Amino acid sequence: MGNAVPHDVSFNFVPRAHRPVKPRTFGVTEIRAPYYSTFGTRHLRDVLDVAGQWVDGIKWAGGSFSLVPPEQVRAFSDIAHEHGAYVSSGGWIETVLRYGDDAVDQYLKEAKEVGFDVIEISTGFIMLNTSGLLRLVEKVVKAGLKAKPELGIQIGSGGDSGEAELASEGEKDIGDLIDRGRKALEAGASIIMIESEGITENVREWNTGAAASVINGLGLENVMFEAADGPVFEWYVKNYGNEVNLFVDHSQILQLEGLRQNVWGNKSTWGRVINPAP
């Protein structure tokens, strides 16, 4: 019996669903840096020593890096890079934009200094038109960083707002999200992050049709879904296979990877995730 996973793993006589080695362009797993769970460089190194071959990138959420000494932020970047993972800013540019173009330029300059590779461009709390989004994408790319717009259908998404509070704000049109996403990719964005609020988070019923429309409209390889909840990332893998790009909490790496490789699952996924080696 051959090993379908070209990685250093124990018990590799048991075949698995195929997973390419890094750097991957599909089946990407991005994990959350300190935010809901506060941890430091020693913990990050432990996590990546154990599961680093399954981690493609780390994302600072909620501007949490702005509360940490710069040498610590840089140390996080260095450890991630040692393990072949990129570092994303998360969507804090929403805050910086309120203080003008000079603040954005300084933000991008310092982002490079602390080792960020990707600048996420979130627009959940602000009313940023498409032309403004595209100018930001171009500015980020010109600064030598990868641009990753975060788009969603829920107004006010991206923070810690509750279900009722978000419901009162209303939703955006899914067609507008797809149109903005296409234009952002054409302007040089590397990938589009899809906000979970309004689709699988803070909703009474999951809006699975929205996820399908996004994948059909933008292409599976061009989007990453926020899925930091076990039933959510299981649903994505079950419906779209192990090549779907997902953002999860750092505590969920092995749970997600076990599902991607067909190592384990629950009643609806156990033994069903198949991807033959090329």
C-alpha positions as a Markdown table, in Angstrom:
| # | Residue | x | y | z |
|---|---|---|---|---|
| 1 | Met | 0.0 | 0.0 | 0.0 |
| 2 | Gly | 1.5 | 3.3 | -1.1 |
| 3 | Asn | 1.4 | 6.6 | 0.7 |
| 4 | Ala | -0.7 | 9.2 | -1.1 |
| 5 | Val | 0.7 | 12.1 | 1.1 |
| 6 | Pro | 4.3 | 13.1 | 0.2 |
| 7 | His | 5.0 | 14.3 | 3.7 |
| 8 | Asp | 6.9 | 13.3 | 6.8 |
| 9 | Val | 4.1 | 11.6 | 8.7 |
| 10 | Ser | 3.8 | 8.6 | 11.0 |
| 11 | Phe | 1.8 | 5.5 | 10.1 |
| 12 | Asn | 2.3 | 6.4 | 6.4 |
| 13 | Phe | 1.4 | 2.9 | 5.3 |
| 14 | Val | -2.2 | 4.0 | 5.5 |
| 15 | Pro | -3.2 | 5.8 | 2.2 |
| 16 | Arg | -4.7 | 9.2 | 2.5 |
| 17 | Ala | -6.5 | 11.7 | 0.1 |
| 18 | His | -3.8 | 13.5 | -1.8 |
| 19 | Arg | -2.4 | 16.8 | -0.4 |
| 20 | Pro | 0.3 | 18.6 | -2.4 |
| 21 | Val | 3.4 | 19.9 | -0.6 |
| 22 | Lys | 3.9 | 23.6 | 0.1 |
| 23 | Pro | 3.8 | 26.1 | -1.4 |
| 24 | Arg | 0.2 | 25.2 | -2.2 |
| 25 | Thr | -2.1 | 27.2 | -4.5 |
| 26 | Phe | -5.2 | 25.3 | -3.5 |
| 27 | Gly | -6.3 | 23.5 | -0.4 |
| 28 | Val | -4.7 | 26.3 | 1.5 |
| 29 | Thr | -5.1 | 26.5 | 5.3 |
| 30 | Glu | -4.7 | 29.9 | 7.0 |
| 31 | Ile | -4.7 | 30.0 | 10.8 |
| 32 | Arg | -5.5 | 32.8 | 13.3 |
| 33 | Ala | -2.6 | 34.5 | 15.1 |
| 34 | Pro | -3.2 | 35.7 | 18.7 |
| 35 | Tyr | -6.6 | 37.3 | 19.2 |
| 36 | Tyr | -9.3 | 35.2 | 20.8 |
| 37 | Ser | -6.5 | 33.1 | 22.3 |
| 38 | Thr | -3.4 | 35.0 | 23.4 |
| 39 | Phe | -0.2 | 33.2 | 22.8 |
| 40 | Gly | 3.5 | 34.0 | 22.0 |
| 41 | Thr | 6.3 | 32.8 | 19.9 |
| 42 | Arg | 7.1 | 29.7 | 21.9 |
| 43 | His | 3.6 | 28.5 | 21.4 |
| 44 | Leu | 3.6 | 29.3 | 17.7 |
| 45 | Arg | 6.8 | 27.4 | 17.3 |
| 46 | Asp | 5.4 | 24.4 | 19.1 |
| 47 | Val | 2.3 | 24.5 | 16.9 |
| 48 | Leu | 4.3 | 24.8 | 13.7 |
| 49 | Asp | 6.8 | 22.1 | 14.7 |
| 50 | Val | 3.9 | 19.7 | 15.1 |
| 51 | Ala | 1.6 | 20.8 | 12.3 |
| 52 | Gly | 3.5 | 23.3 | 10.2 |
| 53 | Gln | 3.4 | 21.2 | 7.0 |
| 54 | Trp | -0.4 | 21.8 | 7.0 |
| 55 | Val | -0.2 | 25.6 | 7.6 |
| 56 | Asp | 0.1 | 27.8 | 4.6 |
| 57 | Gly | -0.3 | 31.2 | 6.4 |
| 58 | Ile | -1.1 | 32.9 | 9.6 |
| 59 | Lys | -3.4 | 35.9 | 10.0 |
| 60 | Trp | -3.4 | 38.6 | 12.7 |
| 61 | Ala | -7.0 | 39.4 | 13.5 |
| 62 | Gly | -8.6 | 42.6 | 14.7 |
| 63 | Gly | -5.4 | 44.6 | 14.6 |
| 64 | Ser | -4.0 | 42.6 | 17.5 |
| 65 | Phe | -0.5 | 43.2 | 16.3 |
| 66 | Ser | -0.9 | 46.9 | 17.1 |
| 67 | Leu | -1.0 | 45.9 | 20.8 |
| 68 | Val | 2.2 | 43.9 | 20.6 |
| 69 | Pro | 5.9 | 45.1 | 20.6 |
| 70 | Pro | 7.2 | 45.3 | 17.1 |
| 71 | Glu | 10.1 | 42.9 | 17.8 |
| 72 | Gln | 7.5 | 40.3 | 18.9 |
| 73 | Val | 5.5 | 40.8 | 15.7 |
| 74 | Arg | 8.7 | 40.4 | 13.7 |
| 75 | Ala | 9.5 | 37.2 | 15.6 |
| 76 | Phe | 6.1 | 35.8 | 14.7 |
| 77 | Ser | 6.9 | 36.5 | 11.0 |
| 78 | Asp | 10.3 | 34.9 | 11.2 |
| 79 | Ile | 8.9 | 31.7 | 12.7 |
| 80 | Ala | 6.2 | 31.5 | 10.1 |
| 81 | His | 8.6 | 32.0 | 7.3 |
| 82 | Glu | 10.9 | 29.4 | 8.7 |
| 83 | His | 8.0 | 27.0 | 8.3 |
| 84 | Gly | 7.1 | 28.1 | 4.8 |
| 85 | Ala | 4.0 | 30.1 | 5.9 |
| 86 | Tyr | 3.1 | 33.6 | 4.8 |
| 87 | Val | 1.9 | 36.3 | 7.3 |
| 88 | Ser | -1.3 | 38.3 | 6.7 |
| 89 | Ser | -2.2 | 41.5 | 8.4 |
| 90 | Gly | -5.9 | 40.7 | 8.8 |
| 91 | Gly | -8.3 | 43.5 | 8.0 |
| 92 | Trp | -7.0 | 46.3 | 10.2 |
| 93 | Ile | -6.6 | 48.6 | 7.2 |
| 94 | Glu | -10.3 | 49.6 | 7.8 |
| 95 | Thr | -9.0 | 51.4 | 10.9 |
| 96 | Val | -6.0 | 53.0 | 9.2 |
| 97 | Leu | -8.1 | 54.3 | 6.3 |
| 98 | Arg | -9.9 | 56.7 | 8.6 |
| 99 | Tyr | -6.7 | 58.7 | 9.1 |
| 100 | Gly | -5.9 | 59.3 | 5.4 |
| 101 | Asp | -3.5 | 58.3 | 2.7 |
| 102 | Asp | -0.3 | 59.1 | 4.6 |
| 103 | Ala | -1.4 | 56.7 | 7.4 |
| 104 | Val | -2.0 | 54.0 | 4.8 |
| 105 | Asp | 1.4 | 54.5 | 3.3 |
| 106 | Gln | 3.0 | 54.3 | 6.7 |
| 107 | Tyr | 1.0 | 51.2 | 7.5 |
| 108 | Leu | 2.3 | 49.4 | 4.4 |
| 109 | Lys | 5.8 | 50.5 | 5.1 |
| 110 | Glu | 5.7 | 49.2 | 8.7 |
| 111 | Ala | 3.9 | 46.0 | 7.5 |
| 112 | Lys | 6.9 | 45.2 | 5.4 |
| 113 | Glu | 9.3 | 46.0 | 8.2 |
| 114 | Val | 7.6 | 43.5 | 10.6 |
| 115 | Gly | 7.6 | 40.8 | 7.9 |
| 116 | Phe | 4.0 | 40.8 | 6.6 |
| 117 | Asp | 3.5 | 39.3 | 3.2 |
| 118 | Val | -0.2 | 39.8 | 2.7 |
| 119 | Ile | -2.4 | 42.8 | 3.4 |
| 120 | Glu | -6.0 | 42.0 | 3.9 |
| 121 | Ile | -8.4 | 44.7 | 2.7 |
| 122 | Ser | -11.6 | 44.4 | 4.8 |
| 123 | Thr | -14.6 | 46.6 | 4.1 |
| 124 | Gly | -17.2 | 45.2 | 6.6 |
| 125 | Phe | -17.5 | 48.3 | 8.7 |
| 126 | Ile | -16.8 | 51.0 | 6.1 |
| 127 | Met | -18.7 | 52.0 | 2.9 |
| 128 | Leu | -15.8 | 51.7 | 0.4 |
| 129 | Asn | -16.8 | 51.9 | -3.2 |
| 130 | Thr | -15.4 | 49.5 | -5.8 |
| 131 | Ser | -13.0 | 52.1 | -7.4 |
| 132 | Gly | -11.6 | 52.8 | -3.9 |
| 133 | Leu | -11.1 | 49.1 | -3.3 |
| 134 | Leu | -9.3 | 48.7 | -6.6 |
| 135 | Arg | -7.0 | 51.7 | -5.8 |
| 136 | Leu | -6.1 | 50.0 | -2.5 |
| 137 | Val | -5.4 | 46.7 | -4.2 |
| 138 | Glu | -3.0 | 48.5 | -6.6 |
| 139 | Lys | -1.4 | 50.5 | -3.8 |
| 140 | Val | -0.7 | 47.3 | -1.8 |
| 141 | Val | 0.7 | 45.5 | -4.9 |
| 142 | Lys | 2.9 | 48.5 | -5.7 |
| 143 | Ala | 4.3 | 48.4 | -2.2 |
| 144 | Gly | 5.5 | 44.8 | -2.9 |
| 145 | Leu | 2.9 | 43.1 | -0.8 |
| 146 | Lys | 0.1 | 40.7 | -1.8 |
| 147 | Ala | -3.4 | 42.2 | -1.7 |
| 148 | Lys | -6.2 | 40.1 | -0.2 |
| 149 | Pro | -9.6 | 41.9 | -0.2 |
| 150 | Glu | -12.1 | 40.5 | 2.3 |
| 151 | Leu | -15.6 | 40.7 | 0.9 |
| 152 | Gly | -18.9 | 39.7 | 2.4 |
| 153 | Ile | -22.7 | 40.1 | 2.2 |
| 154 | Gln | -23.3 | 41.2 | 5.7 |
| 155 | Ile | -23.0 | 44.9 | 6.5 |
| 156 | Gly | -21.0 | 45.4 | 9.7 |
| 157 | Ser | -19.2 | 42.1 | 9.4 |
| 158 | Gly | -15.7 | 41.4 | 10.6 |
| 159 | Gly | -16.0 | 42.2 | 14.3 |
| 160 | Asp | -17.7 | 40.9 | 17.4 |
| 161 | Ser | -21.2 | 42.0 | 16.7 |
| 162 | Gly | -24.1 | 39.7 | 17.6 |
| 163 | Glu | -26.6 | 38.1 | 15.4 |
| 164 | Ala | -29.5 | 40.5 | 16.2 |
| 165 | Glu | -27.2 | 43.5 | 15.7 |
| 166 | Leu | -26.0 | 42.3 | 12.3 |
| 167 | Ala | -29.5 | 41.4 | 11.2 |
| 168 | Ser | -30.7 | 44.9 | 11.8 |
| 169 | Glu | -28.0 | 46.2 | 9.4 |
| 170 | Gly | -29.2 | 44.1 | 6.5 |
| 171 | Glu | -27.3 | 42.3 | 3.8 |
| 172 | Lys | -25.5 | 43.2 | 0.5 |
| 173 | Asp | -26.3 | 41.7 | -2.8 |
| 174 | Ile | -24.3 | 38.5 | -3.7 |
| 175 | Gly | -23.9 | 39.7 | -7.3 |
| 176 | Asp | -22.2 | 42.9 | -6.1 |
| 177 | Leu | -19.7 | 40.7 | -4.1 |
| 178 | Ile | -18.9 | 38.6 | -7.1 |
| 179 | Asp | -18.5 | 41.7 | -9.3 |
| 180 | Arg | -16.1 | 43.4 | -6.8 |
| 181 | Gly | -14.2 | 40.2 | -6.4 |
| 182 | Arg | -13.7 | 39.8 | -10.2 |
| 183 | Lys | -12.5 | 43.4 | -10.6 |
| 184 | Ala | -10.2 | 43.1 | -7.6 |
| 185 | Leu | -8.6 | 39.9 | -9.0 |
| 186 | Glu | -8.1 | 41.8 | -12.4 |
| 187 | Ala | -6.5 | 44.7 | -10.5 |
| 188 | Gly | -3.9 | 42.3 | -9.0 |
| 189 | Ala | -5.4 | 40.8 | -5.9 |
| 190 | Ser | -4.0 | 37.4 | -5.1 |
| 191 | Ile | -7.1 | 35.9 | -3.6 |
| 192 | Ile | -10.4 | 37.0 | -2.1 |
| 193 | Met | -11.3 | 36.3 | 1.5 |
| 194 | Ile | -15.0 | 35.6 | 2.0 |
| 195 | Glu | -16.4 | 36.9 | 5.3 |
| 196 | Ser | -18.4 | 34.2 | 7.2 |
| 197 | Glu | -21.0 | 36.6 | 8.7 |
| 198 | Gly | -24.2 | 36.4 | 6.7 |
| 199 | Ile | -23.2 | 33.0 | 5.3 |
| 200 | Thr | -22.4 | 30.6 | 8.1 |
| 201 | Glu | -21.9 | 32.9 | 11.1 |
| 202 | Asn | -24.4 | 34.9 | 13.1 |
| 203 | Val | -27.3 | 33.7 | 10.9 |
| 204 | Arg | -30.4 | 31.7 | 11.9 |
| 205 | Glu | -29.8 | 29.5 | 8.9 |
| 206 | Trp | -26.7 | 29.0 | 6.8 |
| 207 | Asn | -26.8 | 30.8 | 3.4 |
| 208 | Thr | -25.2 | 27.9 | 1.5 |
| 209 | Gly | -26.5 | 29.4 | -1.8 |
| 210 | Ala | -24.3 | 32.4 | -1.3 |
| 211 | Ala | -21.2 | 30.2 | -0.9 |
| 212 | Ala | -22.1 | 28.3 | -4.1 |
| 213 | Ser | -22.6 | 31.5 | -6.0 |
| 214 | Val | -19.2 | 32.8 | -4.8 |
| 215 | Ile | -17.4 | 29.6 | -5.9 |
| 216 | Asn | -19.2 | 29.5 | -9.2 |
| 217 | Gly | -18.7 | 33.2 | -9.9 |
| 218 | Leu | -15.0 | 33.6 | -8.8 |
| 219 | Gly | -13.6 | 30.0 | -9.0 |
| 220 | Leu | -12.7 | 27.8 | -6.1 |
| 221 | Glu | -9.0 | 28.6 | -6.3 |
| 222 | Asn | -9.6 | 32.3 | -6.1 |
| 223 | Val | -11.4 | 32.4 | -2.8 |
| 224 | Met | -10.8 | 31.6 | 0.8 |
| 225 | Phe | -13.7 | 31.1 | 3.2 |
| 226 | Glu | -13.7 | 32.0 | 6.9 |
| 227 | Ala | -14.6 | 28.7 | 8.6 |
| 228 | Ala | -13.3 | 28.8 | 12.2 |
| 229 | Asp | -16.0 | 26.4 | 13.4 |
| 230 | Gly | -15.9 | 22.6 | 13.0 |
| 231 | Pro | -19.2 | 22.0 | 11.4 |
| 232 | Val | -18.5 | 24.9 | 8.9 |
| 233 | Phe | -15.1 | 23.7 | 7.6 |
| 234 | Glu | -16.5 | 20.2 | 7.5 |
| 235 | Trp | -19.4 | 21.4 | 5.3 |
| 236 | Tyr | -17.0 | 23.1 | 2.9 |
| 237 | Val | -14.8 | 20.0 | 2.6 |
| 238 | Lys | -17.8 | 17.7 | 2.3 |
| 239 | Asn | -19.3 | 19.9 | -0.5 |
| 240 | Tyr | -16.3 | 21.2 | -2.3 |
| 241 | Gly | -13.5 | 18.6 | -1.6 |
| 242 | Asn | -10.2 | 19.0 | 0.1 |
| 243 | Glu | -9.0 | 21.7 | -2.3 |
| 244 | Val | -11.1 | 24.4 | -0.8 |
| 245 | Asn | -9.1 | 27.3 | 0.8 |
| 246 | Leu | -10.1 | 27.8 | 4.5 |
| 247 | Phe | -9.3 | 30.1 | 7.4 |
| 248 | Val | -9.5 | 28.4 | 10.8 |
| 249 | Asp | -8.3 | 28.9 | 14.4 |
| 250 | His | -4.8 | 27.6 | 15.1 |
| 251 | Ser | -6.4 | 25.1 | 17.5 |
| 252 | Gln | -8.2 | 23.4 | 14.6 |
| 253 | Ile | -5.3 | 22.6 | 12.2 |
| 254 | Leu | -5.1 | 18.8 | 12.8 |
| 255 | Gln | -8.9 | 18.5 | 12.9 |
| 256 | Leu | -9.2 | 20.1 | 9.5 |
| 257 | Glu | -6.3 | 18.3 | 8.0 |
| 258 | Gly | -7.5 | 14.9 | 9.2 |
| 259 | Leu | -10.7 | 15.7 | 7.3 |
| 260 | Arg | -8.9 | 16.9 | 4.2 |
| 261 | Gln | -6.8 | 13.7 | 4.1 |
| 262 | Asn | -9.7 | 11.3 | 4.9 |
| 263 | Val | -8.0 | 10.3 | 8.2 |
| 264 | Trp | -11.1 | 10.8 | 10.3 |
| 265 | Gly | -14.5 | 12.5 | 10.2 |
| 266 | Asn | -17.9 | 12.0 | 11.6 |
| 267 | Lys | -21.0 | 10.1 | 10.3 |
| 268 | Ser | -21.4 | 12.3 | 7.2 |
| 269 | Thr | -17.8 | 12.6 | 6.2 |
| 270 | Trp | -15.9 | 9.5 | 7.5 |
| 271 | Gly | -14.2 | 7.7 | 4.6 |
| 272 | Arg | -15.8 | 9.9 | 1.9 |
| 273 | Val | -13.2 | 12.6 | 1.2 |
| 274 | Ile | -11.4 | 11.3 | -1.9 |
| 275 | Asn | -8.6 | 12.9 | -4.0 |
| 276 | Pro | -6.4 | 10.6 | -5.9 |
| 277 | Ala | -2.7 | 11.5 | -6.3 |
| 278 | Pro | -1.8 | 12.9 | -9.7 |
